[in-house]
Amino acid sequence: MEALVKILFKLSEQIKDPNYKPRLVSPGEVETRRHNLVPVLQKLPARSYCDECGSAVWPLLQTIYECKTCTHIVHVQCLDRLSRKCVGAWLHPLEEDDSTVFNGTILHTICPEISLVEQNYRCAECGIKLHPNSGHRLCDYLGEWFCPACHWGYTSPIPARILHNWDFTPMMVSQAAYQYLGMMRKKPMIDLEKIGSSLTIVAVELSSVVRQRRTVLEMKSYLTLCREAISMKLLRKLEERQHFVDSEFIYTFQDLIDIHSGLLGTWLSQILESWQDHILNCILCRAKGFVCELCTEKEELLFPFTLGTETCPDCSAVFHRECYRQAEVCPRCERKKERNLSKLTTSSQ
């Protein structure tokens, strides 16, 4: 009774929240174990199996349900014995005890292997008794043991092993962990500045993408102020990875996989090449360029993304790298100081 009161109270608080958006219930939708199951009315992209009984599913011949949140697939006759709670339940929290490892974050530490004795010889998910010949398997993401019904031997790269060792070897994970990692694959949750800043030293492909990400933000400052770039929708080229134009250090799990395969670096190079071509040939963007005030090369137009340049951290002026490193002070900053000093002197008189 007390648990029901807590759920009703939390629902009432959500409804009062002006930002609360109720979930739309589709026709035929079934809600159980925090799953939002809807009938599958078309052929699945690959051969699939029921996540409860393990047998094949045939959407054109059988009534099949799939969870809109975690893609859990079940036969209609398996709905009554649905055991696994939705790994995406954290998206719509109702209970106080929703704090599990599937809470909307990604584990950044390699989980130590827990012995069967510590698990009391029971499956970490369903609690069935395990014995030496039960075929139990270890989940590398959680570090726990599962029975064959909860662990089918599916493999996935482990985020913690990538962040610590740049190791993309697929490791066996439980069905719940496999669903969760698939759901979190494209969510920008990994801050390399806080978690794996040293990775750029050992991973050449990552350091290259880090430089490209920095160039994205440098070019963004020109494209957002150019009406021609806005009309051409150049920034929309990064629409599928919106976090690239919001921050320099945030990555998704899929980003790291694409960096390792080389796909992301190639994709970014093509976009940056088109952006640079626009900036260098656009009158409006060229008007915001710089000339090096520390040397005689006054005809060369410089931008923050130009190779061999240095940007002043205080006033954002751009100089040749060699000129800037030999100079004692930034001439633009000095002019600003003199101008401010002159205003103070005038106001005091």
PDB file of C-alpha atoms in Angstrom, residues 222-223 225-229 275 278-289 301 303:
ATOM      1  CA  TYR A 222      31.638  31.941 -38.777  1.00  0.00           C
ATOM      2  CA  LEU A 223      28.768  29.878 -40.186  1.00  0.00           C
ATOM      3  CA  LEU A 225      26.784  34.618 -38.417  1.00  0.00           C
ATOM      4  CA  CYS A 226      26.733  34.196 -42.194  1.00  0.00           C
ATOM      5  CA  ARG A 227      23.321  34.502 -43.846  1.00  0.00           C
ATOM      6  CA  GLU A 228      24.595  32.632 -46.910  1.00  0.00           C
ATOM      7  CA  ALA A 229      25.692  29.670 -44.781  1.00  0.00           C
ATOM      8  CA  TRP A 275      32.730  24.374 -44.684  1.00  0.00           C
ATOM      9  CA  HIS A 278      32.551  28.268 -48.151  1.00  0.00           C
ATOM     10  CA  ILE A 279      34.386  30.419 -45.578  1.00  0.00           C
ATOM     11  CA  LEU A 280      37.382  31.052 -47.842  1.00  0.00           C
ATOM     12  CA  ASN A 281      35.171  32.055 -50.778  1.00  0.00           C
ATOM     13  CA  CYS A 282      32.376  33.908 -48.963  1.00  0.00           C
ATOM     14  CA  ILE A 283      32.729  37.720 -48.798  1.00  0.00           C
ATOM     15  CA  LEU A 284      30.864  37.880 -45.490  1.00  0.00           C
ATOM     16  CA  CYS A 285      33.058  35.225 -43.838  1.00  0.00           C
ATOM     17  CA  ARG A 286      36.303  36.592 -45.276  1.00  0.00           C
ATOM     18  CA  ALA A 287      35.459  39.982 -43.778  1.00  0.00           C
ATOM     19  CA  LYS A 288      35.854  38.371 -40.337  1.00  0.00           C
ATOM     20  CA  GLY A 289      39.336  37.035 -41.091  1.00  0.00           C
ATOM     21  CA  LEU A 301      44.135  36.155 -44.528  1.00  0.00           C
ATOM     22  CA  PHE A 303      41.417  32.128 -39.577  1.00  0.00           C
TER      23      PHE A 303
END
